[in-house]
PDB file of C-alpha atoms and ligand atoms in Angstrom:
ATOM      1  CA  MET A   1       0.000   0.000   0.000  1.00 36.00           C
ATOM      2  CA  ASN A   2       2.768   2.402   0.823  1.00 38.00           C
ATOM      3  CA  ARG A   3       4.035   2.311  -2.684  1.00 38.00           C
ATOM      4  CA  VAL A   4       0.643   3.083  -4.106  1.00 35.00           C
ATOM      5  CA  HIS A   5       0.202   5.880  -1.644  1.00 34.00           C
ATOM      6  CA  SER A   6       3.569   7.384  -2.156  1.00 33.00           C
ATOM      7  CA  LEU A   7       2.913   8.016  -5.810  1.00 36.00           C
ATOM      8  CA  LEU A   8      -0.172  10.023  -5.187  1.00 36.00           C
ATOM      9  CA  CYS A   9       1.547  13.250  -4.443  1.00 35.00           C
ATOM     10  CA  SER A  10       4.862  12.449  -5.900  1.00 33.00           C
ATOM     11  CA  GLY A  11       5.182  12.676  -9.597  1.00 35.00           C
ATOM     12  CA  LEU A  12       2.252  14.878 -10.218  1.00 46.00           C
ATOM     13  CA  ILE A  13       3.767  17.904  -8.675  1.00 41.00           C
ATOM     14  CA  CYS A  14       0.654  18.362  -6.683  1.00 45.00           C
ATOM     15  CA  LEU A  15       2.601  17.736  -3.610  1.00 34.00           C
ATOM     16  CA  VAL A  16       1.140  17.361  -0.230  1.00 33.00           C
ATOM     17  CA  THR A  17       2.728  19.615   2.299  1.00 32.00           C
ATOM     18  CA  LEU A  18       3.339  17.666   5.448  1.00 32.00           C
ATOM     19  CA  VAL A  19       4.501  20.474   7.618  1.00 32.00           C
ATOM     20  CA  GLY A  20       1.605  20.500   9.991  1.00 34.00           C
ATOM     21  CA  ASN A  21       0.090  23.791   8.947  1.00 40.00           C
ATOM     22  CA  ASN A  22      -3.064  22.434   7.454  1.00 42.00           C
ATOM     23  CA  GLY A  23      -5.256  23.950  10.098  1.00 47.00           C
ATOM     24  CA  CYS A  24      -4.303  27.346   8.755  1.00 54.00           C
ATOM     25  CA  ALA A  25      -5.224  26.543   5.192  1.00 55.00           C
ATOM     26  CA  SER A  26      -8.728  27.917   5.238  1.00 60.00           C
ATOM     27  CA  VAL A  27      -7.625  31.128   6.922  1.00 61.00           C
ATOM     28  CA  ARG A  28      -4.756  31.438   4.484  1.00 56.00           C
ATOM     29  CA  GLN A  29      -7.075  30.843   1.578  1.00 55.00           C
ATOM     30  CA  ALA A  30      -9.523  33.501   2.690  1.00 59.00           C
ATOM     31  CA  LEU A  31      -6.692  35.946   3.194  1.00 57.00           C
ATOM     32  CA  GLY A  32      -5.246  35.202  -0.221  1.00 54.00           C
ATOM     33  CA  GLN A  33      -8.584  35.718  -1.890  1.00 56.00           C
ATOM     34  CA  GLN A  34      -8.850  39.109  -0.316  1.00 65.00           C
ATOM     35  CA  LEU A  35      -5.357  40.046  -1.288  1.00 77.00           C
ATOM     36  CA  VAL A  36      -5.049  38.997  -4.893  1.00 92.00           C
ATOM     37  CA  SER A  37      -7.452  40.345  -7.478  1.00 94.00           C
ATOM     38  CA  VAL A  38      -8.450  38.200 -10.423  1.00 94.00           C
ATOM     39  CA  GLU A  39      -6.690  40.694 -12.694  1.00 95.00           C
ATOM     40  CA  THR A  40      -3.427  40.291 -10.803  1.00 95.00           C
ATOM     41  CA  GLU A  41      -3.849  36.520 -10.745  1.00 96.00           C
ATOM     42  CA  VAL A  42      -4.333  36.388 -14.517  1.00 97.00           C
ATOM     43  CA  GLU A  43      -1.459  38.780 -15.265  1.00 96.00           C
ATOM     44  CA  LEU A  44       0.825  36.868 -12.940  1.00 96.00           C
ATOM     45  CA  GLY A  45      -0.073  33.580 -14.629  1.00 97.00           C
ATOM     46  CA  GLN A  46       0.649  35.073 -18.039  1.00 97.00           C
ATOM     47  CA  LYS A  47       4.014  36.348 -16.863  1.00 97.00           C
ATOM     48  CA  MET A  48       4.899  32.956 -15.414  1.00 97.00           C
ATOM     49  CA  ALA A  49       3.700  31.211 -18.589  1.00 98.00           C
ATOM     50  CA  LEU A  50       6.079  33.291 -20.715  1.00 97.00           C
ATOM     51  CA  GLN A  51       8.922  32.235 -18.444  1.00 96.00           C
ATOM     52  CA  ILE A  52       7.894  28.561 -18.463  1.00 96.00           C
ATOM     53  CA  GLU A  53       7.756  28.564 -22.250  1.00 97.00           C
ATOM     54  CA  ALA A  54      11.124  30.307 -22.492  1.00 96.00           C
ATOM     55  CA  GLU A  55      12.758  27.770 -20.183  1.00 95.00           C
ATOM     56  CA  ASN A  56      11.114  24.662 -21.666  1.00 96.00           C
ATOM     57  CA  THR A  57      10.519  23.350 -25.152  1.00 97.00           C
ATOM     58  CA  VAL A  58       6.923  23.696 -26.225  1.00 98.00           C
ATOM     59  CA  MET A  59       6.035  20.525 -28.123  1.00 97.00           C
ATOM     60  CA  ARG A  60       6.211  21.289 -31.834  1.00 96.00           C
ATOM     61  CA  ASP A  61       3.836  18.500 -32.846  1.00 96.00           C
ATOM     62  CA  ALA A  62       0.722  20.578 -33.537  1.00 97.00           C
ATOM     63  CA  GLN A  63      -1.433  17.488 -33.903  1.00 97.00           C
ATOM     64  CA  LEU A  64      -0.469  16.304 -30.426  1.00 98.00           C
ATOM     65  CA  GLN A  65      -1.112  19.765 -28.942  1.00 98.00           C
ATOM     66  CA  ARG A  66      -4.560  19.781 -30.576  1.00 98.00           C
ATOM     67  CA  TYR A  67      -5.296  16.294 -29.362  1.00 98.00           C
ATOM     68  CA  VAL A  68      -4.493  17.098 -25.722  1.00 98.00           C
ATOM     69  CA  ARG A  69      -6.542  20.305 -25.929  1.00 98.00           C
ATOM     70  CA  HIS A  70      -9.410  18.331 -27.422  1.00 98.00           C
ATOM     71  CA  LEU A  71      -9.118  15.700 -24.697  1.00 98.00           C
ATOM     72  CA  MET A  72      -9.206  18.385 -22.022  1.00 98.00           C
ATOM     73  CA  GLN A  73     -12.064  20.481 -23.410  1.00 98.00           C
ATOM     74  CA  PRO A  74     -14.904  18.525 -21.754  1.00 98.00           C
ATOM     75  CA  LEU A  75     -13.113  18.962 -18.420  1.00 98.00           C
ATOM     76  CA  ILE A  76     -12.753  22.697 -19.033  1.00 98.00           C
ATOM     77  CA  ASP A  77     -16.450  22.897 -19.865  1.00 98.00           C
ATOM     78  CA  GLN A  78     -17.106  21.523 -16.381  1.00 97.00           C
ATOM     79  CA  ALA A  79     -14.666  23.925 -14.716  1.00 97.00           C
ATOM     80  CA  TRP A  80     -16.477  26.844 -16.306  1.00 97.00           C
ATOM     81  CA  GLY A  81     -19.491  25.909 -14.219  1.00 96.00           C
ATOM     82  CA  ASP A  82     -17.526  26.536 -11.024  1.00 96.00           C
ATOM     83  CA  ARG A  83     -15.311  29.356 -12.168  1.00 96.00           C
ATOM     84  CA  PRO A  84     -16.380  31.068 -15.397  1.00 96.00           C
ATOM     85  CA  GLY A  85     -14.497  33.774 -17.232  1.00 94.00           C
ATOM     86  CA  ILE A  86     -11.102  32.076 -17.045  1.00 96.00           C
ATOM     87  CA  ASP A  87      -8.998  31.157 -20.073  1.00 97.00           C
ATOM     88  CA  TYR A  88      -8.124  27.596 -19.133  1.00 97.00           C
ATOM     89  CA  ARG A  89      -5.574  26.233 -21.555  1.00 96.00           C
ATOM     90  CA  ILE A  90      -3.247  23.278 -21.714  1.00 98.00           C
ATOM     91  CA  THR A  91       0.145  23.202 -23.418  1.00 98.00           C
ATOM     92  CA  VAL A  92       2.386  20.180 -23.941  1.00 98.00           C
ATOM     93  CA  LEU A  93       6.039  20.658 -22.997  1.00 97.00           C
ATOM     94  CA  ASP A  94       8.563  18.387 -24.677  1.00 97.00           C
ATOM     95  CA  ASP A  95      10.623  16.758 -21.959  1.00 93.00           C
ATOM     96  CA  PRO A  96      10.428  12.975 -21.665  1.00 93.00           C
ATOM     97  CA  THR A  97      12.298  13.030 -18.349  1.00 89.00           C
ATOM     98  CA  GLN A  98       9.548  14.950 -16.550  1.00 87.00           C
ATOM     99  CA  VAL A  99       6.553  12.927 -15.404  1.00 85.00           C
ATOM    100  CA  ASN A 100       4.503  15.894 -14.417  1.00 87.00           C
ATOM    101  CA  ALA A 101       1.668  18.331 -14.976  1.00 90.00           C
ATOM    102  CA  PHE A 102       1.052  21.659 -13.271  1.00 91.00           C
ATOM    103  CA  ALA A 103      -1.154  24.732 -13.281  1.00 93.00           C
ATOM    104  CA  LEU A 104      -0.287  28.410 -13.044  1.00 95.00           C
ATOM    105  CA  PRO A 105      -2.475  31.134 -11.534  1.00 95.00           C
ATOM    106  CA  GLY A 106      -5.314  32.233 -13.764  1.00 96.00           C
ATOM    107  CA  GLY A 107      -5.571  29.360 -16.216  1.00 96.00           C
ATOM    108  CA  PRO A 108      -2.368  28.230 -17.966  1.00 97.00           C
ATOM    109  CA  MET A 109      -1.655  24.535 -17.456  1.00 96.00           C
ATOM    110  CA  TYR A 110       1.200  22.374 -18.671  1.00 96.00           C
ATOM    111  CA  VAL A 111       1.856  18.686 -19.132  1.00 95.00           C
ATOM    112  CA  TYR A 112       5.216  17.171 -19.978  1.00 94.00           C
ATOM    113  CA  THR A 113       5.656  14.509 -22.628  1.00 95.00           C
ATOM    114  CA  GLY A 114       7.080  12.267 -19.893  1.00 92.00           C
ATOM    115  CA  LEU A 115       3.625  12.057 -18.364  1.00 92.00           C
ATOM    116  CA  LEU A 116       1.916  11.638 -21.748  1.00 96.00           C
ATOM    117  CA  ALA A 117       4.213   8.706 -22.492  1.00 95.00           C
ATOM    118  CA  LEU A 118       3.506   7.077 -19.135  1.00 93.00           C
ATOM    119  CA  ALA A 119      -0.274   7.319 -19.404  1.00 95.00           C
ATOM    120  CA  GLU A 120      -1.910   4.601 -21.463  1.00 97.00           C
ATOM    121  CA  ASP A 121      -5.346   6.010 -22.134  1.00 98.00           C
ATOM    122  CA  GLU A 122      -7.369   9.214 -22.125  1.00 98.00           C
ATOM    123  CA  ALA A 123      -8.925   8.555 -18.728  1.00 97.00           C
ATOM    124  CA  GLU A 124      -5.518   8.433 -17.040  1.00 95.00           C
ATOM    125  CA  LEU A 125      -4.447  11.764 -18.490  1.00 97.00           C
ATOM    126  CA  ALA A 126      -7.872  13.312 -17.917  1.00 97.00           C
ATOM    127  CA  GLY A 127      -7.710  12.423 -14.225  1.00 94.00           C
ATOM    128  CA  VAL A 128      -4.489  14.359 -13.749  1.00 92.00           C
ATOM    129  CA  LEU A 129      -5.529  17.327 -15.866  1.00 96.00           C
ATOM    130  CA  ALA A 130      -8.860  17.569 -14.055  1.00 96.00           C
ATOM    131  CA  HIS A 131      -7.008  17.744 -10.744  1.00 93.00           C
ATOM    132  CA  GLU A 132      -4.898  20.616 -12.083  1.00 93.00           C
ATOM    133  CA  LEU A 133      -8.055  22.367 -13.217  1.00 96.00           C
ATOM    134  CA  GLY A 134      -9.292  22.069  -9.663  1.00 95.00           C
ATOM    135  CA  HIS A 135      -6.279  24.042  -8.446  1.00 93.00           C
ATOM    136  CA  VAL A 136      -7.093  26.854 -10.884  1.00 96.00           C
ATOM    137  CA  VAL A 137     -10.795  26.845 -10.041  1.00 96.00           C
ATOM    138  CA  ALA A 138     -10.004  27.137  -6.327  1.00 95.00           C
ATOM    139  CA  ARG A 139      -7.303  29.782  -6.929  1.00 94.00           C
ATOM    140  CA  HIS A 140      -4.780  27.798  -4.925  1.00 92.00           C
ATOM    141  CA  SER A 141      -1.682  29.286  -6.562  1.00 92.00           C
ATOM    142  CA  ALA A 142      -2.933  32.847  -6.316  1.00 92.00           C
ATOM    143  CA  ASN A 143      -3.841  32.359  -2.675  1.00 91.00           C
ATOM    144  CA  ARG A 144      -0.536  30.803  -1.776  1.00 89.00           C
ATOM    145  CA  LEU A 145       1.524  33.370  -3.672  1.00 92.00           C
ATOM    146  CA  GLY A 146      -0.532  36.202  -2.189  1.00 91.00           C
ATOM    147  CA  THR A 147       0.207  35.105   1.337  1.00 88.00           C
ATOM    148  CA  GLN A 148       3.808  34.126   0.608  1.00 89.00           C
ATOM    149  CA  PHE A 149       4.889  37.242  -1.259  1.00 91.00           C
ATOM    150  CA  GLY A 150       2.217  39.857  -0.595  1.00 91.00           C
ATOM    151  CA  VAL A 151       0.111  41.560  -3.202  1.00 91.00           C
ATOM    152  CA  GLN A 152       2.495  44.471  -3.743  1.00 92.00           C
ATOM    153  CA  LEU A 153       5.260  42.150  -4.794  1.00 93.00           C
ATOM    154  CA  LEU A 154       2.917  40.127  -7.028  1.00 94.00           C
ATOM    155  CA  MET A 155       1.931  43.314  -8.796  1.00 93.00           C
ATOM    156  CA  GLY A 156       5.610  44.179  -9.127  1.00 94.00           C
ATOM    157  CA  VAL A 157       6.209  40.785 -10.725  1.00 94.00           C
ATOM    158  CA  THR A 158       3.458  41.418 -13.273  1.00 94.00           C
ATOM    159  CA  LEU A 159       5.248  44.667 -14.154  1.00 94.00           C
ATOM    160  CA  GLY A 160       8.557  42.870 -14.576  1.00 94.00           C
ATOM    161  CA  GLU A 161      10.042  44.505 -11.491  1.00 95.00           C
ATOM    162  CA  ALA A 162      10.961  41.402  -9.506  1.00 94.00           C
ATOM    163  CA  PRO A 163      12.744  38.921 -11.755  1.00 94.00           C
ATOM    164  CA  GLU A 164      14.208  36.885  -8.911  1.00 95.00           C
ATOM    165  CA  GLU A 165      10.858  36.333  -7.293  1.00 94.00           C
ATOM    166  CA  LEU A 166       9.349  35.480 -10.670  1.00 95.00           C
ATOM    167  CA  ALA A 167      12.072  32.884 -11.194  1.00 94.00           C
ATOM    168  CA  GLN A 168      11.339  31.394  -7.786  1.00 92.00           C
ATOM    169  CA  MET A 169       7.597  31.253  -8.469  1.00 92.00           C
ATOM    170  CA  VAL A 170       8.180  29.577 -11.826  1.00 92.00           C
ATOM    171  CA  ALA A 171      10.563  27.011 -10.352  1.00 89.00           C
ATOM    172  CA  ASP A 172       8.132  26.211  -7.542  1.00 86.00           C
ATOM    173  CA  ALA A 173       5.201  25.903  -9.948  1.00 87.00           C
ATOM    174  CA  ALA A 174       7.098  23.508 -12.213  1.00 84.00           C
ATOM    175  CA  GLY A 175       8.279  21.404  -9.295  1.00 77.00           C
ATOM    176  CA  ALA A 176      11.940  22.379  -9.433  1.00 71.00           C
ATOM    177  CA  GLY A 177      11.854  24.879  -6.600  1.00 70.00           C
ATOM    178  CA  ALA A 178      12.388  24.545  -2.910  1.00 65.00           C
ATOM    179  CA  MET A 179       8.824  25.177  -1.837  1.00 66.00           C
ATOM    180  CA  ALA A 180       6.242  22.490  -1.496  1.00 61.00           C
ATOM    181  CA  ARG A 181       3.359  23.958  -3.346  1.00 69.00           C
ATOM    182  CA  PHE A 182      -0.014  23.248  -1.873  1.00 81.00           C
ATOM    183  CA  SER A 183      -1.389  22.353   1.487  1.00 81.00           C
ATOM    184  CA  ARG A 184      -3.117  19.082   2.187  1.00 80.00           C
ATOM    185  CA  ASP A 185      -6.422  20.942   2.182  1.00 86.00           C
ATOM    186  CA  ASP A 186      -5.662  22.359  -1.256  1.00 88.00           C
ATOM    187  CA  GLU A 187      -4.900  18.889  -2.582  1.00 85.00           C
ATOM    188  CA  ARG A 188      -8.082  17.545  -1.076  1.00 87.00           C
ATOM    189  CA  GLN A 189     -10.102  20.268  -2.737  1.00 92.00           C
ATOM    190  CA  ALA A 190      -8.380  19.803  -6.116  1.00 91.00           C
ATOM    191  CA  ASP A 191      -9.002  16.044  -5.899  1.00 90.00           C
ATOM    192  CA  GLY A 192     -12.683  16.756  -5.244  1.00 94.00           C
ATOM    193  CA  TYR A 193     -13.029  18.991  -8.270  1.00 96.00           C
ATOM    194  CA  GLY A 194     -10.900  16.679 -10.375  1.00 94.00           C
ATOM    195  CA  VAL A 195     -12.916  13.530  -9.765  1.00 94.00           C
ATOM    196  CA  LYS A 196     -16.155  15.456 -10.271  1.00 95.00           C
ATOM    197  CA  TYR A 197     -14.996  16.889 -13.604  1.00 97.00           C
ATOM    198  CA  THR A 198     -13.597  13.569 -14.802  1.00 96.00           C
ATOM    199  CA  ILE A 199     -16.911  11.811 -14.225  1.00 95.00           C
ATOM    200  CA  ALA A 200     -19.049  14.645 -15.607  1.00 96.00           C
ATOM    201  CA  ALA A 201     -16.882  14.831 -18.719  1.00 97.00           C
ATOM    202  CA  GLY A 202     -17.498  11.147 -19.399  1.00 96.00           C
ATOM    203  CA  TYR A 203     -14.068   9.736 -18.587  1.00 97.00           C
ATOM    204  CA  ASP A 204     -13.544   6.707 -16.383  1.00 95.00           C
ATOM    205  CA  PRO A 205     -12.461   8.140 -12.995  1.00 93.00           C
ATOM    206  CA  ALA A 206     -10.504   4.970 -12.263  1.00 91.00           C
ATOM    207  CA  GLY A 207      -7.946   6.242 -14.763  1.00 92.00           C
ATOM    208  CA  LEU A 208      -6.427   8.446 -12.097  1.00 88.00           C
ATOM    209  CA  MET A 209      -5.787   5.435  -9.885  1.00 86.00           C
ATOM    210  CA  SER A 210      -4.172   3.347 -12.586  1.00 87.00           C
ATOM    211  CA  LEU A 211      -1.905   6.260 -13.470  1.00 87.00           C
ATOM    212  CA  PHE A 212      -0.919   6.606  -9.820  1.00 81.00           C
ATOM    213  CA  GLU A 213       0.030   2.955  -9.789  1.00 80.00           C
ATOM    214  CA  LYS A 214       2.281   3.438 -12.799  1.00 83.00           C
ATOM    215  CA  ILE A 215       3.974   6.392 -11.160  1.00 78.00           C
ATOM    216  CA  GLY A 216       4.456   4.306  -8.042  1.00 74.00           C
ATOM    217  CA  ARG A 217       6.226   1.620 -10.038  1.00 75.00           C
ATOM    218  CA  LEU A 218       8.544   4.256 -11.473  1.00 75.00           C
ATOM    219  CA  GLY A 219       9.428   5.478  -8.020  1.00 64.00           C
ATOM    220  CA  GLY A 220      12.084   2.877  -7.390  1.00 53.00           C
ATOM    221  CA  GLY A 221      14.133   4.204 -10.284  1.00 52.00           C
ATOM    222  CA  LYS A 222      17.251   6.259 -10.479  1.00 41.00           C
ATOM    223  CA  GLY A 223      17.819   9.516  -8.693  1.00 45.00           C
ATOM    224  CA  ASP A 224      15.608  11.587 -10.911  1.00 56.00           C
ATOM    225  CA  SER A 225      13.229  14.359 -10.033  1.00 54.00           C
ATOM    226  CA  LEU A 226      10.419  11.896  -9.515  1.00 57.00           C
ATOM    227  CA  GLU A 227      12.290  10.026  -6.828  1.00 50.00           C
ATOM    228  CA  ARG A 228      13.164  13.266  -5.069  1.00 45.00           C
ATOM    229  CA  PHE A 229       9.508  14.189  -4.943  1.00 46.00           C
ATOM    230  CA  MET A 230       8.568  10.828  -3.579  1.00 46.00           C
ATOM    231  CA  ALA A 231      11.208  10.906  -0.886  1.00 40.00           C
ATOM    232  CA  SER A 232      10.339  14.359   0.374  1.00 36.00           C
ATOM    233  CA  HIS A 233       6.597  14.343  -0.130  1.00 42.00           C
ATOM    234  CA  PRO A 234       5.048  11.064   0.889  1.00 45.00           C
ATOM    235  CA  ALA A 235       1.376  10.866   0.095  1.00 56.00           C
ATOM    236  CA  THR A 236      -1.256   9.982   2.583  1.00 62.00           C
ATOM    237  CA  ASP A 237      -3.475   6.934   2.949  1.00 70.00           C
ATOM    238  CA  GLU A 238      -6.250   9.346   3.638  1.00 76.00           C
ATOM    239  CA  ARG A 239      -6.004  10.960   0.225  1.00 77.00           C
ATOM    240  CA  ILE A 240      -6.210   7.811  -1.858  1.00 81.00           C
ATOM    241  CA  THR A 241      -9.004   6.425   0.312  1.00 86.00           C
ATOM    242  CA  ARG A 242     -10.976   9.622  -0.085  1.00 87.00           C
ATOM    243  CA  ILE A 243     -10.611   9.616  -3.868  1.00 88.00           C
ATOM    244  CA  GLN A 244     -11.734   5.995  -4.010  1.00 89.00           C
ATOM    245  CA  LYS A 245     -14.730   6.807  -1.840  1.00 91.00           C
ATOM    246  CA  GLN A 246     -15.728   9.694  -4.061  1.00 91.00           C
ATOM    247  CA  ILE A 247     -15.476   7.478  -7.134  1.00 90.00           C
ATOM    248  CA  SER A 248     -17.593   4.770  -5.528  1.00 90.00           C
ATOM    249  CA  ARG A 249     -20.238   7.324  -4.555  1.00 90.00           C
ATOM    250  CA  GLU A 250     -20.580   8.463  -8.147  1.00 82.00           C
ATOM    251  CA  PRO A 251     -20.556   5.287 -10.198  1.00 75.00           C
ATOM    252  CA  SER A 252     -20.092   5.985 -13.856  1.00 78.00           C
ATOM    253  CA  ALA A 253     -19.337   4.215 -17.072  1.00 82.00           C
ATOM    254  CA  GLY A 254     -16.831   6.637 -18.469  1.00 93.00           C
ATOM    255  CA  VAL A 255     -14.562   5.983 -21.419  1.00 96.00           C
ATOM    256  CA  ARG A 256     -10.857   5.235 -21.389  1.00 96.00           C
ATOM    257  CA  ASN A 257     -10.160   5.422 -25.127  1.00 97.00           C
ATOM    258  CA  GLY A 258      -6.930   3.481 -24.943  1.00 97.00           C
ATOM    259  CA  PRO A 259      -6.431   2.688 -28.634  1.00 98.00           C
ATOM    260  CA  ARG A 260      -6.969   6.279 -29.748  1.00 97.00           C
ATOM    261  CA  TYR A 261      -4.670   7.600 -27.029  1.00 98.00           C
ATOM    262  CA  GLN A 262      -1.929   5.165 -27.919  1.00 97.00           C
ATOM    263  CA  GLU A 263      -2.196   6.015 -31.578  1.00 97.00           C
ATOM    264  CA  MET A 264      -1.974   9.740 -30.900  1.00 97.00           C
ATOM    265  CA  THR A 265       0.978   9.424 -28.527  1.00 97.00           C
ATOM    266  CA  ALA A 266       2.832   6.711 -30.437  1.00 96.00           C
ATOM    267  CA  GLY A 267       5.562   9.158 -31.401  1.00 93.00           C
ATOM    268  CA  LEU A 268       6.530   9.616 -27.754  1.00 94.00           C
ATOM    269  CA  HIS A 269       7.616   6.030 -27.236  1.00 84.00           C
TER     270      HIS A 269
HETATM  271 ZN1   ZN B   1      -2.452  19.025  -6.761  1.00 52.27          ZN
END
């Protein structure tokens, strides 16, 4: 069980912070919402996206980019119901060594080809992307950055006045930084949205679990970024149990679309 659990927060960058501050999460969240306007959140996300795309290789395969956008659209349609007016968009980054996906404030989301290659069907990828959508819907990044840096500094970053802080935010968002990103409460909330969107969009919610198992099997590998995540951010039994409970409460006959997924991602193997 430990292996299965440990992958939950590990490779997916949605790391659980086990520093004992979860009781403060709701207060922190409320404070962040007061501090950071939607305008600042969106501008900050755009600034970070420019940096992410300058530091990474955006996948040149236009057909693959379209396919992942197409796969994600039904999930985005669901997210609009909870948080309208946001330009949710997914971009594939070409790095087979990164088994990861992440979201920036205000809508931009990224998935690495390493994760696309690991997933074996649309339901597995949809489960992860829906979780990332949940972080955007709940404004987790904006709230955390607002309380960590203060709104004045965030506004400075949007104006290009704080390059070092921008670099730190980008590194943290992409999983390369020193900060664990989200609290356990944030992860719980993103899981809730994610499973809901996955089911409502017509994907098999069990895909998330089978992807977690694959990531868990990878965890014993060499000293790569994935293993570092797993060592420093063990997942909780509670999280996986809760996801399974939510899935069992909302039985569905969603699709997995394995053959189509494998055809579209064949070039990554
Ligand atoms: Zn997460």
